CSV table of C-alpha atoms in Angstrom, one decimal:
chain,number,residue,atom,x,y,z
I,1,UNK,CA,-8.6,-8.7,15.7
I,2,UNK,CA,-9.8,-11.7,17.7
I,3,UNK,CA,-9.4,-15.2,16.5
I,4,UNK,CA,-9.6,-17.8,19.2
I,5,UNK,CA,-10.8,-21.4,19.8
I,6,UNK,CA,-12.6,-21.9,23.1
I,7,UNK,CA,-13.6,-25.0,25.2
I,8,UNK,CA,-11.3,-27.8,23.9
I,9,UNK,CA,-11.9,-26.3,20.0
I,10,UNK,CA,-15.6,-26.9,20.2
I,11,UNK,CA,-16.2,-23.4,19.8
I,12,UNK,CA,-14.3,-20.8,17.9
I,13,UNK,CA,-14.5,-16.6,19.0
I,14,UNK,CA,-14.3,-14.0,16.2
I,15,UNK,CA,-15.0,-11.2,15.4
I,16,UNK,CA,-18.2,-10.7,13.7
I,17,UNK,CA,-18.3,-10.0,9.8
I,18,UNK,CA,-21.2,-8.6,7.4
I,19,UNK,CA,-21.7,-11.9,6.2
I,20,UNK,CA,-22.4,-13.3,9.6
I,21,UNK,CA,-25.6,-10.5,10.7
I,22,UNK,CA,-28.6,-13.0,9.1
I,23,UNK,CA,-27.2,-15.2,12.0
I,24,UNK,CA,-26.8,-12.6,14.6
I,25,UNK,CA,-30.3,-11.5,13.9
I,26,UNK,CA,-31.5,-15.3,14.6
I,27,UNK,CA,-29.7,-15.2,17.8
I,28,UNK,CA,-31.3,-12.3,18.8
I,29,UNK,CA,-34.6,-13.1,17.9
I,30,UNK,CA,-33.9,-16.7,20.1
I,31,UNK,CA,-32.5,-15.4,23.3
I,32,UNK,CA,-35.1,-12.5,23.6
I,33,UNK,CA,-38.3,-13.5,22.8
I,34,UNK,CA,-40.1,-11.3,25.6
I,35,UNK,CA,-38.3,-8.3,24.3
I,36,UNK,CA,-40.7,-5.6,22.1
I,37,UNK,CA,-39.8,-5.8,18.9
I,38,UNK,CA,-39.0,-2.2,18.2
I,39,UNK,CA,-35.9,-3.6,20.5
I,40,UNK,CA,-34.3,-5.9,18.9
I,41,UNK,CA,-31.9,-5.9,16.3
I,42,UNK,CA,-31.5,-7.0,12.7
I,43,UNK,CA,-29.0,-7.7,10.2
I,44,UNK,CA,-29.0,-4.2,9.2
I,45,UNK,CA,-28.1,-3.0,12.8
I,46,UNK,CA,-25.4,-5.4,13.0
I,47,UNK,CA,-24.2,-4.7,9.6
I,48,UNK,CA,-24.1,-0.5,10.6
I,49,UNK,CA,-22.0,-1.8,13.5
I,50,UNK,CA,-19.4,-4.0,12.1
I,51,UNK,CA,-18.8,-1.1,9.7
I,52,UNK,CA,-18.5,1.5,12.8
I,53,UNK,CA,-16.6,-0.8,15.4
I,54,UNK,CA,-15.2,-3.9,14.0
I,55,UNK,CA,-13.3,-4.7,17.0
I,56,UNK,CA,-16.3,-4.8,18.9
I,57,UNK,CA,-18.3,-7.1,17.7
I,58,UNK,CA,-17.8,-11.1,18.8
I,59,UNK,CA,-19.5,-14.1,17.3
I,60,UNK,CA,-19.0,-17.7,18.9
I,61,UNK,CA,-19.4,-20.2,16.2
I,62,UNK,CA,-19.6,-23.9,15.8
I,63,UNK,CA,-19.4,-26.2,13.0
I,64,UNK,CA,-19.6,-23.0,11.1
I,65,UNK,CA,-23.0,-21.9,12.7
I,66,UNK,CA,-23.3,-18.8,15.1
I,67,UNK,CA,-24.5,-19.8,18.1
I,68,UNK,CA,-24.1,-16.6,20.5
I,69,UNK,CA,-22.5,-13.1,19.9
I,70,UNK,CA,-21.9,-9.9,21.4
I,71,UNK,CA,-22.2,-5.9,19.8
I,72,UNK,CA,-20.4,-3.0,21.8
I,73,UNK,CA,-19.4,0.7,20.7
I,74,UNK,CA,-16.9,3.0,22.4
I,75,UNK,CA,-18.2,5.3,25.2
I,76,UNK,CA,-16.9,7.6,28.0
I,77,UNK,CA,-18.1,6.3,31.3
I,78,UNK,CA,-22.1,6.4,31.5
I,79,UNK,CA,-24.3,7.2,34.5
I,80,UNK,CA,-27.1,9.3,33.0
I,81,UNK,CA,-30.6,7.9,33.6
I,82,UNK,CA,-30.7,7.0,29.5
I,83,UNK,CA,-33.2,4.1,28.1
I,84,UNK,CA,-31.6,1.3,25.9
I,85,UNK,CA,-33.0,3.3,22.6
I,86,UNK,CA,-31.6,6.6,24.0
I,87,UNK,CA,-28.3,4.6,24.8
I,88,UNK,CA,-27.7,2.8,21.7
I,89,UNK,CA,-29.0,5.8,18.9
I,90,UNK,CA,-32.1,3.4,18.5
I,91,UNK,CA,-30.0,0.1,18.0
I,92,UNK,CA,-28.1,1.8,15.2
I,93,UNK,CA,-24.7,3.2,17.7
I,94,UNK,CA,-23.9,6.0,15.0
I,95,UNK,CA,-24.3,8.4,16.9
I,96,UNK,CA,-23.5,6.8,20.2
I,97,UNK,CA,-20.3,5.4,19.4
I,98,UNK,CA,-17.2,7.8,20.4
I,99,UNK,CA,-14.9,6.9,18.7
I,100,UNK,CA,-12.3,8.1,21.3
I,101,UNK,CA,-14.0,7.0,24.2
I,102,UNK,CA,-12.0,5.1,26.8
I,103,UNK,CA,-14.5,2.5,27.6
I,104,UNK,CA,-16.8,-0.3,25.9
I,105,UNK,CA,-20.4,0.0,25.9
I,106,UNK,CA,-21.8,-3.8,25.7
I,107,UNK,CA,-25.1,-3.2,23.8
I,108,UNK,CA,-26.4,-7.2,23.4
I,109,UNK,CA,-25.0,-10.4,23.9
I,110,UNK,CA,-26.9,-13.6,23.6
I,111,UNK,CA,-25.9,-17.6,23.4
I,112,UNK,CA,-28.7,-19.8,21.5
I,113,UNK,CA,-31.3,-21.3,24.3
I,114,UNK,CA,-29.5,-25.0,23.2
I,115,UNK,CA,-26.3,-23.8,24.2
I,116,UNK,CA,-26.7,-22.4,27.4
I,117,UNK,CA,-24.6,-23.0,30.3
I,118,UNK,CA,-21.4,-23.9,28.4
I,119,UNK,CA,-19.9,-20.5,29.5
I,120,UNK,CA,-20.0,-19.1,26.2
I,121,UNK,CA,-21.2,-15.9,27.7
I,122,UNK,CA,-18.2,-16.2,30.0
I,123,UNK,CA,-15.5,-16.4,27.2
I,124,UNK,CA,-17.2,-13.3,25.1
I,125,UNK,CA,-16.6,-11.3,28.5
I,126,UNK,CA,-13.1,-12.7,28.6
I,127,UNK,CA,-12.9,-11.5,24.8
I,128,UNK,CA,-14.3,-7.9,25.2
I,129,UNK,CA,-11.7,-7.5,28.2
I,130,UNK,CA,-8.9,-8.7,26.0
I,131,UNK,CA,-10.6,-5.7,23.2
I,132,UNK,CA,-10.5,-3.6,25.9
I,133,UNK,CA,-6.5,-4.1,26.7
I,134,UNK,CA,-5.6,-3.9,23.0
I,135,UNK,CA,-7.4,-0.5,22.5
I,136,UNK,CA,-6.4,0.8,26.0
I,137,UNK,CA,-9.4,0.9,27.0
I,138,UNK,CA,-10.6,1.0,30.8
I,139,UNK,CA,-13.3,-1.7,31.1
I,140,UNK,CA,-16.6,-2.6,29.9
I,141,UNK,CA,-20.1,-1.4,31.1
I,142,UNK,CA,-23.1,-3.1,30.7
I,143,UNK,CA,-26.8,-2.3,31.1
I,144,UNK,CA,-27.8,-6.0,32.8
I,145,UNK,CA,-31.2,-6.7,32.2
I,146,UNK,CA,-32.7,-8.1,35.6
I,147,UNK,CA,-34.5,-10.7,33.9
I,148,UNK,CA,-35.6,-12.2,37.6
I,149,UNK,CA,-37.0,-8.9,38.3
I,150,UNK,CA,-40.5,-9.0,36.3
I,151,UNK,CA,-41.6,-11.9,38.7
I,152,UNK,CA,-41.5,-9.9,41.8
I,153,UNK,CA,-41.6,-6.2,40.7
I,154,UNK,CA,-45.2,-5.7,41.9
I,155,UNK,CA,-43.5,-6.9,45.6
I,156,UNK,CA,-40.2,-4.5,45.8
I,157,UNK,CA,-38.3,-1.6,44.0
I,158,UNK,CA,-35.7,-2.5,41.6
I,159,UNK,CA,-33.2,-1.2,44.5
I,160,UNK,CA,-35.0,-3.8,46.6
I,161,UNK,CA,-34.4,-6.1,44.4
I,162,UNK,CA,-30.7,-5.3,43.8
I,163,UNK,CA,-30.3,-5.8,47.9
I,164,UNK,CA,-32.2,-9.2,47.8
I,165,UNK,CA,-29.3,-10.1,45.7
I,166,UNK,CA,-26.5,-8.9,47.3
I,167,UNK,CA,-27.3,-10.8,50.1
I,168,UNK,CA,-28.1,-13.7,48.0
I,169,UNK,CA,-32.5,-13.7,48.8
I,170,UNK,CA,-32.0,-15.1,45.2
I,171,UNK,CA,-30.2,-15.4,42.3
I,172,UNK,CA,-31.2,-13.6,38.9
I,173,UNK,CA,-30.5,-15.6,35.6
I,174,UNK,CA,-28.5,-12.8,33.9
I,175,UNK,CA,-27.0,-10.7,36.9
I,176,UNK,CA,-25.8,-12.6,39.5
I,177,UNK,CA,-23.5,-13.9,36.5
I,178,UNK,CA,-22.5,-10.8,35.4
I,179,UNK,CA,-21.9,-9.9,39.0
I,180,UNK,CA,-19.6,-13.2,40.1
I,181,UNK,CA,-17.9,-12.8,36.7
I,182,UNK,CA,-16.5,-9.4,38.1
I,183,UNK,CA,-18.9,-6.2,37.3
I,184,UNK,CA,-19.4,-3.7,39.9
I,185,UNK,CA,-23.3,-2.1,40.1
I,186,UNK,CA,-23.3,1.5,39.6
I,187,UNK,CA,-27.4,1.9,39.6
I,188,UNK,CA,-31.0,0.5,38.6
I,189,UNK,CA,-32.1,1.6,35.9
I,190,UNK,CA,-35.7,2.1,36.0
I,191,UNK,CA,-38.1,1.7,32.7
I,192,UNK,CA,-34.8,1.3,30.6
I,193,UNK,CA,-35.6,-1.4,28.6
I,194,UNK,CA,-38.9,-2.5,26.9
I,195,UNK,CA,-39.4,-6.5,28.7
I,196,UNK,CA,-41.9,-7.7,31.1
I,197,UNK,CA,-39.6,-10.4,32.4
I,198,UNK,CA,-36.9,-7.6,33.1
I,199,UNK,CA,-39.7,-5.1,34.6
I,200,UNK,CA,-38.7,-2.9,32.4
I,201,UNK,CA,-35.2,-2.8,34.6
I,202,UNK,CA,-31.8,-2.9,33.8
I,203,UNK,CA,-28.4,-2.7,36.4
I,204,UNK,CA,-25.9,-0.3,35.1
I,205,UNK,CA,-22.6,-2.0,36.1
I,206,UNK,CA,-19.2,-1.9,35.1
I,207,UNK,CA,-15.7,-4.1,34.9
I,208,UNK,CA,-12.3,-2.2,34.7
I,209,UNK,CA,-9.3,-3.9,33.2
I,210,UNK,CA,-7.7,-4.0,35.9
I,211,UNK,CA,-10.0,-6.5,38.2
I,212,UNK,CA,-9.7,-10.3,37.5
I,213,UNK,CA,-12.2,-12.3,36.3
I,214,UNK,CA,-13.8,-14.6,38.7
I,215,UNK,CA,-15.4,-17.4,37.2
């Protein structure tokens, strides 16, 4: 289980408990508040998945207050065109977690508006990976929402889009993060996710164990 203090003890990494999923659901009402409801999750999704995969779920905390955390469930590798509902069994993993799958699933993670750019998103990454090593796991994969995408979707395809970044056009918020920190694109994702400021897109990307992170 993960038990960690985090840039110069300001911040402490844990895993999540039941007593902590009123908090998660603030968090994830804060970070996504252009996401359609019938997306996000509550207390009770984050309850049904601390009870599923304990060693998946990471809260950050300060001065005993949750300021970002991260849900995952155990998978084998993913390519199938699958919305985030489809993906997750509705927000609720019971039926999407495997639990002999050899690689993490990252359903959510989210840092607190106030506390952006700390690289607490950077640490729960760090965390997962160390997960991922204790289980023998082979990496994480991620759906990456493309929040930059909504701005200029009426312009170019999603794979348009993708290419802008690669040759650095621009930068998306979420990412170009995700991509520096060390995740490899598999595929757009087209009408995955339910977010105007995403168009509707997500990247499918994955980071093996075995690749450094970068950051």
């Amino acid at each position: 289980m993960i038990k960690k203090d985090i840039l110069n003890n300001e911040f402490h990494v844990r895993n999540a408990t039941v007593e902590d999923a009123v908090q998660m659901e603030y968090v994830q009402k804060q970070c996504y508040p252009t996401l359609h409801e019938s997306e996000l999750m509550n207390r009770n999704h984050f309850i049904n998945h601390i009870k599923i995969f304990p060693e998946g779920q990471i809260v950050v905390e300060k001065d005993g207050i949750i300021v970002g955390s991260a849900s995952t469930m155990r998978s084998f590798f993913q390519i199938a065109d699958k919305t985030y509902l489809e993906t997750t069994d509705n927000l609720w993993i019971t039926s999407a977690h495997v639990p002999d799958g050899d690689w993490m699933y990252g359903i959510d993670m989210g840092v607190l508006p106030e506390y952006r750019g700390l690289g607490l998103s950077r640490e729960m990454y760090l965390v997962r990976q160390e997960v991922c090593k204790s289980l023998g796991l082979k990496g994480q994969i991620i759906a990456g929402m493309t929040i930059g995408y909504g701005r200029v979707k009426d312009k170019m395809t999603i794979e348009e889009y993708c290419y802008a970044l690669e040759i650095k056009k621009f930068t998306d918020p979420t990412v170009t993060p995700q991509k520096k920190a060390g995740f490899r694109w598999i595929k757009p994702l087209y009408n995955h996710i339910n977010d105007p400021e995403a168009g509707y897109a997500s990247i499918l990307m994955y980071f093996p164990v075995d690749v450094d992170y970068k950051i």
